[in-house]
Short mmCIF file of C-alpha atoms and ligand atoms in Angstrom, two decimals:
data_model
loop_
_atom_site.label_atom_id
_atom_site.label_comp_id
_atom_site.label_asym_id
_atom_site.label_seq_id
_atom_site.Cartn_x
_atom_site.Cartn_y
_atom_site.Cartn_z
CA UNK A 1 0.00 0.00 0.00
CA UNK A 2 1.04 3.45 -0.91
CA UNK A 3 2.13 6.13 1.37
CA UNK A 4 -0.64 9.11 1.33
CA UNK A 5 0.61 12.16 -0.18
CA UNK A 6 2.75 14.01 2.26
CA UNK A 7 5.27 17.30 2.22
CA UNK A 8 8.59 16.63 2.30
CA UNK A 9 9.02 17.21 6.19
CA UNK A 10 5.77 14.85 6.63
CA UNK A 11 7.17 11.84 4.69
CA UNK A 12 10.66 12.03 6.44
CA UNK A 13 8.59 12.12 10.00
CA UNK A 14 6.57 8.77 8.55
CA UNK A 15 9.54 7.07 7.52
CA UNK A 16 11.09 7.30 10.64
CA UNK A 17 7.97 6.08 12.41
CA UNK A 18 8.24 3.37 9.86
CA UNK A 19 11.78 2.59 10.83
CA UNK A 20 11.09 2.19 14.26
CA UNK A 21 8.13 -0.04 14.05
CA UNK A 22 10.00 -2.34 11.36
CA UNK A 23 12.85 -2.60 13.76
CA UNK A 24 10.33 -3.26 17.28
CA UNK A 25 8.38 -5.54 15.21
CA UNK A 26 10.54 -7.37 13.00
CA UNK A 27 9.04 -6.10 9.60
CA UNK A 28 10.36 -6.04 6.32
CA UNK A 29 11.47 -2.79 4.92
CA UNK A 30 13.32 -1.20 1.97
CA UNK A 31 16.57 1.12 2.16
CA UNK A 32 17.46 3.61 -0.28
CA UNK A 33 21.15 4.42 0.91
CA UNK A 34 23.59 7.26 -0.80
CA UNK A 35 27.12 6.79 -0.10
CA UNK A 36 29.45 7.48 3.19
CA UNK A 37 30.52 10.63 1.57
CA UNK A 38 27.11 11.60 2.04
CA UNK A 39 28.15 15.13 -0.01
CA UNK A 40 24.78 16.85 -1.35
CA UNK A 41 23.75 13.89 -3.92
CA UNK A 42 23.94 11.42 -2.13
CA UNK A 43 21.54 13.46 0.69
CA UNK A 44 19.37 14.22 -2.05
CA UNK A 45 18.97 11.06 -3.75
CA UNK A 46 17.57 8.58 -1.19
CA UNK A 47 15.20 11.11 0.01
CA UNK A 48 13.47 11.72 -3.34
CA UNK A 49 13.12 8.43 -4.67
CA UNK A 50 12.32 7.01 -1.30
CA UNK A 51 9.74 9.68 -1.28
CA UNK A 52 8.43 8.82 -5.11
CA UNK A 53 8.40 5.63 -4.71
CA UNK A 54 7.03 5.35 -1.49
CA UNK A 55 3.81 7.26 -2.69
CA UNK A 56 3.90 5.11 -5.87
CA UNK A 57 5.30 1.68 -5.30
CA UNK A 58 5.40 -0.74 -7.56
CA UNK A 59 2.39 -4.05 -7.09
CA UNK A 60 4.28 -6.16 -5.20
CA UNK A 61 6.91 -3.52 -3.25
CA UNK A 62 8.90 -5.41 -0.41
CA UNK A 63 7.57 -3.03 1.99
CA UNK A 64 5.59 -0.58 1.92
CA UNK A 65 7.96 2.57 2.48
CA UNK A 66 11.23 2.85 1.59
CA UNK A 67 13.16 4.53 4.07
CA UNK A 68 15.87 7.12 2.70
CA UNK A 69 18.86 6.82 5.05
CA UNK A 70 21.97 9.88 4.48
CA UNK A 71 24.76 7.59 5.25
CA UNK A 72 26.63 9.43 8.05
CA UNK A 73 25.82 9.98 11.79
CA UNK A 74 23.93 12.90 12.53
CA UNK A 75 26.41 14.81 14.28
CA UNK A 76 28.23 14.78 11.05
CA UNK A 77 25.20 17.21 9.18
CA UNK A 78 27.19 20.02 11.17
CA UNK A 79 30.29 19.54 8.82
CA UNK A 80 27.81 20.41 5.76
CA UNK A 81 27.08 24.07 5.90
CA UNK A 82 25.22 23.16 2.04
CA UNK A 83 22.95 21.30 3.47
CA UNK A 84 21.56 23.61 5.45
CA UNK A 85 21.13 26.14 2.93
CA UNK A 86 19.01 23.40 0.84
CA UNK A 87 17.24 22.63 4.06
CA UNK A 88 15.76 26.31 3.83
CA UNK A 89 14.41 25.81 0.50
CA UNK A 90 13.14 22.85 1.11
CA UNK A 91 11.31 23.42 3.81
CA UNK A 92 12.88 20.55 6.25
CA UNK A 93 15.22 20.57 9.38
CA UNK A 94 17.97 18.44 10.40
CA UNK A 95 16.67 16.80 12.52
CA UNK A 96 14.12 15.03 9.65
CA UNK A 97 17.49 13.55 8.27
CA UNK A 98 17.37 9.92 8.85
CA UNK A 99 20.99 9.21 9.43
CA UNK A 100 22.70 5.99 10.80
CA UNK A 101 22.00 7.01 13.71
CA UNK A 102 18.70 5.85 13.48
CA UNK A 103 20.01 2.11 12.61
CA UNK A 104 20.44 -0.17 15.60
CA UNK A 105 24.09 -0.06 16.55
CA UNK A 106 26.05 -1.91 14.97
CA UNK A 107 26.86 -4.36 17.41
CA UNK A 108 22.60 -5.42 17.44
CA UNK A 109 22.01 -4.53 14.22
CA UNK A 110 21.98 -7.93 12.59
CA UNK A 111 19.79 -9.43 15.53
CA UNK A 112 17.25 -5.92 15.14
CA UNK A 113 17.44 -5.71 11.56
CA UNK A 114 17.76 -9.44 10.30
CA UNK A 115 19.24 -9.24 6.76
CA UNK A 116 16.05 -11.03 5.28
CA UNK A 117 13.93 -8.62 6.12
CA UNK A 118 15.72 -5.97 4.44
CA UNK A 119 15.98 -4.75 0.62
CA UNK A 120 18.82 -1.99 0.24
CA UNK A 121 18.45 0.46 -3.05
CA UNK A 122 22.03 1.94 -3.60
CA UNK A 123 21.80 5.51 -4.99
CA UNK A 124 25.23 7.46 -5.73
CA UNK A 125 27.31 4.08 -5.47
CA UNK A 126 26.75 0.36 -6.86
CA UNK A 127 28.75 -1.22 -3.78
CA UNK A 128 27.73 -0.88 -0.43
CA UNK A 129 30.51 -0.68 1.93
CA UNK A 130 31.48 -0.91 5.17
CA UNK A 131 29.93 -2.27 8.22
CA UNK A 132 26.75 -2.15 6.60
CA UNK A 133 27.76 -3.84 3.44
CA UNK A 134 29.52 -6.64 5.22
CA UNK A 135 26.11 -7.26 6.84
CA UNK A 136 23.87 -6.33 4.12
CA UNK A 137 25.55 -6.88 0.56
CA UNK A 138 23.27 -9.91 -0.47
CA UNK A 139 20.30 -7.68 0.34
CA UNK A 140 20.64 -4.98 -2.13
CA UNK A 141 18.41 -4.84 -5.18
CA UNK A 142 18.59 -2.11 -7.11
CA UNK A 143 20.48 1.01 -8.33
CA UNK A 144 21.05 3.99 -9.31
CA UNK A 145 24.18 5.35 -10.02
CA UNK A 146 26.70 7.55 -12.02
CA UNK A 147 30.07 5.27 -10.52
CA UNK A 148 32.12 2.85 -12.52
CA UNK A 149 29.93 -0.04 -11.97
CA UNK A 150 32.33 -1.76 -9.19
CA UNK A 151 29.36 -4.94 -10.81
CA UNK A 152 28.25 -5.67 -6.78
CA UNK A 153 24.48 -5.28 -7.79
CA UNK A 154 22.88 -8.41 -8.96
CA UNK A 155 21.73 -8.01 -12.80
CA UNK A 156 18.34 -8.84 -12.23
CA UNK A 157 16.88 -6.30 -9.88
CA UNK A 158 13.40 -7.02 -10.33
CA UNK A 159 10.75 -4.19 -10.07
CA UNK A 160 14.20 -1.90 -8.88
CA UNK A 161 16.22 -0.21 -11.74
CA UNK A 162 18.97 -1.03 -12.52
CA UNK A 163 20.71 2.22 -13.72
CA UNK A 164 24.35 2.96 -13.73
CA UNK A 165 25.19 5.82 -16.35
CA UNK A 166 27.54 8.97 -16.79
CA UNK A 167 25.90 11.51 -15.54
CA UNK A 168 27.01 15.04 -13.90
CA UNK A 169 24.84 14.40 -10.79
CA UNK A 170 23.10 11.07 -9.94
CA UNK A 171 19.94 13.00 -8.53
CA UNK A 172 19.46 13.79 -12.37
CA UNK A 173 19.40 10.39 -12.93
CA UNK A 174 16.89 9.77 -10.16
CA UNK A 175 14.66 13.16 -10.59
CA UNK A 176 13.95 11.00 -14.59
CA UNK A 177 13.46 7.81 -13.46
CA UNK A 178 11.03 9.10 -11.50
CA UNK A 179 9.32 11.62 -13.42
CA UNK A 180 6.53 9.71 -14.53
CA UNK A 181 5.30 8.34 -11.33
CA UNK A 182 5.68 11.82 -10.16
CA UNK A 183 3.62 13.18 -12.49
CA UNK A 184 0.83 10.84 -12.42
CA UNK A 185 1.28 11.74 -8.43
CA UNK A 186 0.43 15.26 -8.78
CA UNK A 187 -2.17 14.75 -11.44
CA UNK A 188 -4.27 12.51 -9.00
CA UNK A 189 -3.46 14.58 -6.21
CA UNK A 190 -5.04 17.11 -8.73
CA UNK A 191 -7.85 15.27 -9.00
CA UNK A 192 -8.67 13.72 -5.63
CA UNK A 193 -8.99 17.23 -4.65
CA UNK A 194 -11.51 18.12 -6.91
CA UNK A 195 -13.64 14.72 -5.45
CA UNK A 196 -13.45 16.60 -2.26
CA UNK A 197 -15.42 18.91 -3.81
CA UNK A 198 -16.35 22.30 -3.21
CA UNK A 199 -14.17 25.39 -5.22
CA UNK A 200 -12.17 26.23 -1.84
CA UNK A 201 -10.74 23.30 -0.73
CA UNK A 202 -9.70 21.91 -4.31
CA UNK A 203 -7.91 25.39 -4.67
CA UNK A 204 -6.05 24.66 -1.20
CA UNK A 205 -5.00 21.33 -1.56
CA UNK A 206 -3.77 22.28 -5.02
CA UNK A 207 -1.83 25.20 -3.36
CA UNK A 208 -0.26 22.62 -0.95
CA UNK A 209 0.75 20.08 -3.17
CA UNK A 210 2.43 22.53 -5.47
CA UNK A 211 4.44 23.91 -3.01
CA UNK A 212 4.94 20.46 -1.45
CA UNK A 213 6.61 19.40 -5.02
CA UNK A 214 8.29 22.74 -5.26
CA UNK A 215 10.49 21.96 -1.93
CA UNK A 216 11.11 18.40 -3.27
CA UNK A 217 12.37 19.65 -6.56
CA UNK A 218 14.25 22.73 -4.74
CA UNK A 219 16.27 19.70 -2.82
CA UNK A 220 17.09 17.94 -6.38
CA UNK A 221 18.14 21.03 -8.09
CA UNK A 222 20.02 22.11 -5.31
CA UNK A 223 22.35 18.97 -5.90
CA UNK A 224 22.12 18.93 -9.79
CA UNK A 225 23.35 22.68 -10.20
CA UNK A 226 26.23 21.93 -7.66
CA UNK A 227 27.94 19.30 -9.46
CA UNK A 228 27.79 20.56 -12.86
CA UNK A 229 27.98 24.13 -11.68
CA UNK A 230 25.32 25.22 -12.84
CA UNK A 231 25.00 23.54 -15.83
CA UNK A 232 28.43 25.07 -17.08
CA UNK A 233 30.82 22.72 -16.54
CA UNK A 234 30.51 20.68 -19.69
CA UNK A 235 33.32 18.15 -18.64
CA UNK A 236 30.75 17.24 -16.05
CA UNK A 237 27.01 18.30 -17.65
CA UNK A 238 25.31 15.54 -19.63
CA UNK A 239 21.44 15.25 -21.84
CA UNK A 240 20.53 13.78 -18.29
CA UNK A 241 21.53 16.93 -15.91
CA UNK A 242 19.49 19.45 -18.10
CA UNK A 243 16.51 17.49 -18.78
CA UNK A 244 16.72 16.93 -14.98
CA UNK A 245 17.14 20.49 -14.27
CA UNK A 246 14.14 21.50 -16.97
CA UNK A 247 12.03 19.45 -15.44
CA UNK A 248 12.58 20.14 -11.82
CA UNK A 249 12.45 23.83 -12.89
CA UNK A 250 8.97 23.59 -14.03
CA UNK A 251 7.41 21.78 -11.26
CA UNK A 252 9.13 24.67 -9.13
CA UNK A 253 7.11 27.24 -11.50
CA UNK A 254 3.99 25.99 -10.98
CA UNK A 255 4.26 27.07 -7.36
CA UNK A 256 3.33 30.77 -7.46
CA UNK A 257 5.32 31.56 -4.03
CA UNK A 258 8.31 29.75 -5.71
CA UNK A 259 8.17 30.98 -9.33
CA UNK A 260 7.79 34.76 -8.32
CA UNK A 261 11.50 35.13 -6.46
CA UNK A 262 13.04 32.48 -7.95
CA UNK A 263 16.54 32.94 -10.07
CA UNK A 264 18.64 29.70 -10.79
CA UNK A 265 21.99 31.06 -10.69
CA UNK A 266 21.35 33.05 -7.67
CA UNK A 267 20.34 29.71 -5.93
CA UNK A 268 23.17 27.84 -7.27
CA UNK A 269 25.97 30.57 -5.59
CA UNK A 270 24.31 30.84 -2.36
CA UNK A 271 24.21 26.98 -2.10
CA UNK A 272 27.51 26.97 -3.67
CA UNK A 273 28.69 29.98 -1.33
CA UNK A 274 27.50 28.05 2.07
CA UNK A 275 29.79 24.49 0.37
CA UNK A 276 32.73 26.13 0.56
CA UNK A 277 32.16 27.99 3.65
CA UNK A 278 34.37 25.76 5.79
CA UNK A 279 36.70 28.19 7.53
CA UNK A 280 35.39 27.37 11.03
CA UNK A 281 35.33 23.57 10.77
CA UNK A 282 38.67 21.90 12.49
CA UNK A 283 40.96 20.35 9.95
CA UNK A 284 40.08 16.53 10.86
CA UNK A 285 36.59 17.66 10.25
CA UNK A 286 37.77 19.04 6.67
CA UNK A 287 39.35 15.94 5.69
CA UNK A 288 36.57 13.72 7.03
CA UNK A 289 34.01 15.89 5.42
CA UNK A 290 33.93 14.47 1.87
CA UNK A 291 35.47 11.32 2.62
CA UNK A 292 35.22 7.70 0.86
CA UNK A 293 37.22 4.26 1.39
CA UNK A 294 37.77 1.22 -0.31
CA UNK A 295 39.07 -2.36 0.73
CA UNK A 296 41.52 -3.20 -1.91
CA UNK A 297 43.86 -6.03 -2.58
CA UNK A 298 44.07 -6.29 1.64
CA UNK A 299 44.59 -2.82 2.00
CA UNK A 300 42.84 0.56 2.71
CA UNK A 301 42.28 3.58 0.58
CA UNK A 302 41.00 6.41 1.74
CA UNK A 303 40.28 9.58 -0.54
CA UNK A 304 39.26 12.78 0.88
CA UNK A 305 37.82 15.81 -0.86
CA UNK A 306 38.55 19.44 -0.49
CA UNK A 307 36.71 22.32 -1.52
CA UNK A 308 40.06 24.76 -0.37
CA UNK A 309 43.86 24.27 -1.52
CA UNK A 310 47.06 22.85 0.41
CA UNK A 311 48.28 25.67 1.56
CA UNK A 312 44.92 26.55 3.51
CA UNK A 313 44.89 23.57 4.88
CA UNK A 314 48.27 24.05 6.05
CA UNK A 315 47.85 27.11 7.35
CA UNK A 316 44.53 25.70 8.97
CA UNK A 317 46.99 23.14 10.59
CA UNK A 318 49.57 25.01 11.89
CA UNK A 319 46.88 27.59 13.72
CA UNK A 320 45.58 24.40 15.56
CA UNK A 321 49.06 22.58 16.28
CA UNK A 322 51.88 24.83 17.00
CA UNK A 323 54.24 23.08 14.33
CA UNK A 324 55.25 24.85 11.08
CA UNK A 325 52.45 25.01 8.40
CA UNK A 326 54.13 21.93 6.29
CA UNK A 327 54.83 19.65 8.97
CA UNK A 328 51.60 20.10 11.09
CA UNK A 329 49.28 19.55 8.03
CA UNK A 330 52.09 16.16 7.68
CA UNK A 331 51.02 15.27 10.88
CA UNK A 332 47.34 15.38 10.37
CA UNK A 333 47.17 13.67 7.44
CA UNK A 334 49.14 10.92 8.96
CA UNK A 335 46.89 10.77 12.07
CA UNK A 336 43.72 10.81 9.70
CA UNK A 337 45.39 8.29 8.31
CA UNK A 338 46.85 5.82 11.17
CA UNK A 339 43.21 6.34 12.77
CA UNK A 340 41.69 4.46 9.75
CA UNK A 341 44.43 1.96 9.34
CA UNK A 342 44.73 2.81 5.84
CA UNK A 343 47.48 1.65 3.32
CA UNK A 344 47.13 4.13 1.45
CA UNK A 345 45.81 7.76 1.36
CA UNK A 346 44.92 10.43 -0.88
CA UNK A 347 44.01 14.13 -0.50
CA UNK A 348 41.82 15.80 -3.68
CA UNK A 349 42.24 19.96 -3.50
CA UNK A 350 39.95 21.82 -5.95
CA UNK A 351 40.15 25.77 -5.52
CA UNK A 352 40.41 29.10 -7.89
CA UNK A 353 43.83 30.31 -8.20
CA UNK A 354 44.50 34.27 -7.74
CA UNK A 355 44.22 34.80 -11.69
CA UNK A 356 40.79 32.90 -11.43
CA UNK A 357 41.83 29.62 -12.54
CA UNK A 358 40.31 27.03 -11.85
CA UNK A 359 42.78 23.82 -10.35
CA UNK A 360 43.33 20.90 -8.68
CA UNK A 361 45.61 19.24 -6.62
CA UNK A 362 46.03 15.48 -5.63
CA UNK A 363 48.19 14.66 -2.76
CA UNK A 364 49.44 10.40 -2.20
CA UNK A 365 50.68 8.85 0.74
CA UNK A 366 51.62 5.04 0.29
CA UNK A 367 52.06 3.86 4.14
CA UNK A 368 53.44 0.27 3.71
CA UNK A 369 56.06 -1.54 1.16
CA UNK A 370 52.68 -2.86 -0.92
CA UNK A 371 51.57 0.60 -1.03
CA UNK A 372 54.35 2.30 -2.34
CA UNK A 373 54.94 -0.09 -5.07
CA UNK A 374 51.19 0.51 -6.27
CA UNK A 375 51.37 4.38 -5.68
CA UNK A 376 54.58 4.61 -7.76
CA UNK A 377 52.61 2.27 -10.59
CA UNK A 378 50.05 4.79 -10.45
CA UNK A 379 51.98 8.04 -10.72
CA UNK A 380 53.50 6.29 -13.60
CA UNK A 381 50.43 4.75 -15.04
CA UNK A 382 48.38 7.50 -14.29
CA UNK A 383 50.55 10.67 -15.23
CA UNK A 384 49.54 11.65 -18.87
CA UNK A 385 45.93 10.96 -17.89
CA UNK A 386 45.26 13.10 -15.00
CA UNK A 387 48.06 15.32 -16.15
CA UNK A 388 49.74 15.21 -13.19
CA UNK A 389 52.91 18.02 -12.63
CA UNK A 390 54.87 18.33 -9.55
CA UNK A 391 54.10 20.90 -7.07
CA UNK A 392 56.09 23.34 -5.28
CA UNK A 393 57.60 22.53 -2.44
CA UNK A 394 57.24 18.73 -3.41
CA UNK A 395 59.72 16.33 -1.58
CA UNK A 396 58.90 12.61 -1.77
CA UNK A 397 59.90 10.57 1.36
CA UNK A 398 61.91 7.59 0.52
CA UNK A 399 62.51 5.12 3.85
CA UNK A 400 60.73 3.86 6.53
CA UNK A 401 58.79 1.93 4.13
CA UNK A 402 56.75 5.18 2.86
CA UNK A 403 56.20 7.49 -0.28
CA UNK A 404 53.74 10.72 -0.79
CA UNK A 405 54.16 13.40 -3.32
CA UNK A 406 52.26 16.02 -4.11
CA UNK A 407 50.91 17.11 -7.95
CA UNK A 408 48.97 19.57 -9.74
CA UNK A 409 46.39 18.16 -10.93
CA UNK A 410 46.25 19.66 -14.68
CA UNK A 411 43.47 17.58 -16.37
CA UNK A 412 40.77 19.24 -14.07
CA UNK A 413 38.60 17.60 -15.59
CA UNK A 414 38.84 14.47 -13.92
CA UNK A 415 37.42 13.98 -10.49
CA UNK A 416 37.51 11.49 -7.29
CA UNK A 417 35.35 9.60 -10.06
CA UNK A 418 38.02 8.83 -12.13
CA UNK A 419 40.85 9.21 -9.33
CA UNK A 420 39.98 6.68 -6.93
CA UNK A 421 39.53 3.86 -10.00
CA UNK A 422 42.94 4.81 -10.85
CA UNK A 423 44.54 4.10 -7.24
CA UNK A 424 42.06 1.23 -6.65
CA UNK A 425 43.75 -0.47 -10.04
CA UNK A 426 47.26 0.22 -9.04
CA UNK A 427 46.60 -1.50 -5.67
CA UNK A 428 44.81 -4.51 -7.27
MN1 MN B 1 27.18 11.76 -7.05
#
């Protein structure tokens, strides 16, 4: 049975009740999960297809909501100033985040949340990791994604898509698949307000579930214009991000309050603005912000991603140590690092330079013999294709079983997307 129509803040209070009741009661339920970097697509994501779907399920659903869960604890919303400046616009709180925090811990989890009972629908990654996906692998059936299919999801996925395509943001992606059952959504809503009859009333529910749609598609935009910057970036932009954005756009205009102040680009830099607005976060925080790992060939990679270059970070280390810039943002790395066991680490920088370039930098740290072999393969291997060009003030550490340079990153194009297959290979 279908979830009744609800705004945005309703279903996420519903699903939550549903949660809890699965979990007390032992009931099935279905996951949509983004992944642990939980940046603003993979927020956005599980939250509008779980809330699609759950008002339009298809005959035989395995439950009957699907829960959207932003995979991060909640104290970790804090680090994501942009996600409060969606929040605004679409007319929800933090606190109607469903985070892992509302999962049984981990150490119960299996006994509250018996894997049969459970169907997991990866959005914004193909392979669920982790805890979770140690537990809860078998489980998942479906996807939707815009990853290098890591080919984790089954390829039968029954009533589930099955969608893994290039695309600049994987809520485009999403905000299509959906699209019909969305429409035929608001066109009953439409029309069940008319059966309630008189002129008044159909006008006010029609009021509501404009603006109800209008925060929904505020929350997909939101994540659509910030990874293809606003449409411009055409290494990033595909047929799927604008038809997305079109789309989204016009359910916004049909809601008068919406339509009358509403200016894309505007939107896009204040979201854009509060992203990079991470001057007041500590440095562990920084590097934990956008961060993603991978088991590989018996090791760990970690990959972090900045929003602010090396040398703020440095200086951002140094003000919170007392050691020289260099050394103390060493240190922190290596202590983000040691605390995750990792074999191998790597820092992403993206930034503007002073002339208004834009520019990347990619930082490696091999911590282990194994490591160092594959990090040297992939500066070799990977050199020409992410056009990588040594930085200043680069010193690679030979000994104690270690090695970490320091590039520009000069194909810009190329993101964490591309980046992290790339290290992943070389430690195969
Ligand atoms: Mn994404």
């Amino acid at each position: 049975m279908a979830v009744p129509r609800n705004s945005l803040r309703g279903f996420l209070t519903h699903a939550r009740g549903v949660l809890r009741t699965a979990i007390d009661n032992s009931q099935k339920i279905t996951f949509v999960i983004g992944n642990e970097s939980a940046d603003l697509d993979s927020m956005s994501c599980p939250i509008l297809y779980a809330y699609i779907r759950s008002m339009s399920p298809p005959t035989n659903s395995f439950s009957p909501a699907y829960v959207p869960i932003t995979n991060i604890p909640a104290s970790d919303i804090q680090l994501r100033p942009e996600y409060l400046a969606v929040f605004k616009h679409a007319n929800i709180e933090s606190k109607h985040l469903i985070t892992l925090d509302d999962l049984p811990a981990l150490s119960e989890i299996q006994s509250k949340l018996a894997p049969e009972n459970t169907k997991w629908i990866l959005v914004d990654h193909n392979a669920l990791q982790g805890q979770l996906g140690k537990i809860y692998s078998e489980r998942v059936a479906g996807v939707i994604d815009h990853h290098d299919d890591e080919r984790k999801v089954p390829k039968d996925t029954g009533d589930e898509p099955r969608i893994i395509e290039r695309s600049g943001s994987c809520t485009s992606l999403i905000a299509n698949y959906c699209r019909p059952s969305w429409d035929m959504l608001s066109a009953s809503a439409m029309s069940s307000g008319a059966a309630h009859g008189q002129g008044d009333s159909l006008s006010n529910d029609a009021a509501f579930f404009k603006r109800w749609d209008a925060d929904v598609a505020q929350l997909g935009l939101a994540s659509i214009l910030i990874d293809t910057a606003d449409l411009k970036d055409e290494n990033k932009t595909t047929e799927h991000d604008r038809k997305a954005v079109e789309y989204l756009e016009a359910k916004m205009m049909l809601c008068p309050q919406v339509a009358a102040s509403f200016d894309r680009t505007g939107f896009y830099k204040e979201i854009n603005a509060a992203k990079k607005d991470i001057g007041s976060l500590k440095l562990r925080d920084i590097l934990r912000k956008d961060y993603k790992q991978w088991d590989q060939g018996g090791q760990k990679l970690g990959v972090s991603s900045v929003v602010k270059p090396v040398d703020f970070l440095q200086k951002k280390a140094s003000e919170e140590g007392s050691a020289p810039p260099s050394e103390a943002f060493l240190e922190a790395l290596r202590d983000f690092a040691k605390e995750r066991e990792l074999g191998m680490y790597s820092l992403m920088t993206t930034s503007t330079s002073s002339d208004g370039q834009f520019q990347k930098e990619l930082l490696v740290w091999a911590f282990n013999d194994g490591a160092v072999s594959a990090a040297k393969a992939f500066a070799t291997n990977s050199k020409d294709d992410l056009g990588l060009e040594e930085w200043q003030g680069n010193s690679d550490v030979a000994g104690n079983n270690e090695w970490r340079m320091i590039w520009w990153q000069r194909r810009v194009q190329h993101s964490r997307k591309r980046v992290a297959p790339l290290l992943r290979e070389a430690m195969a």
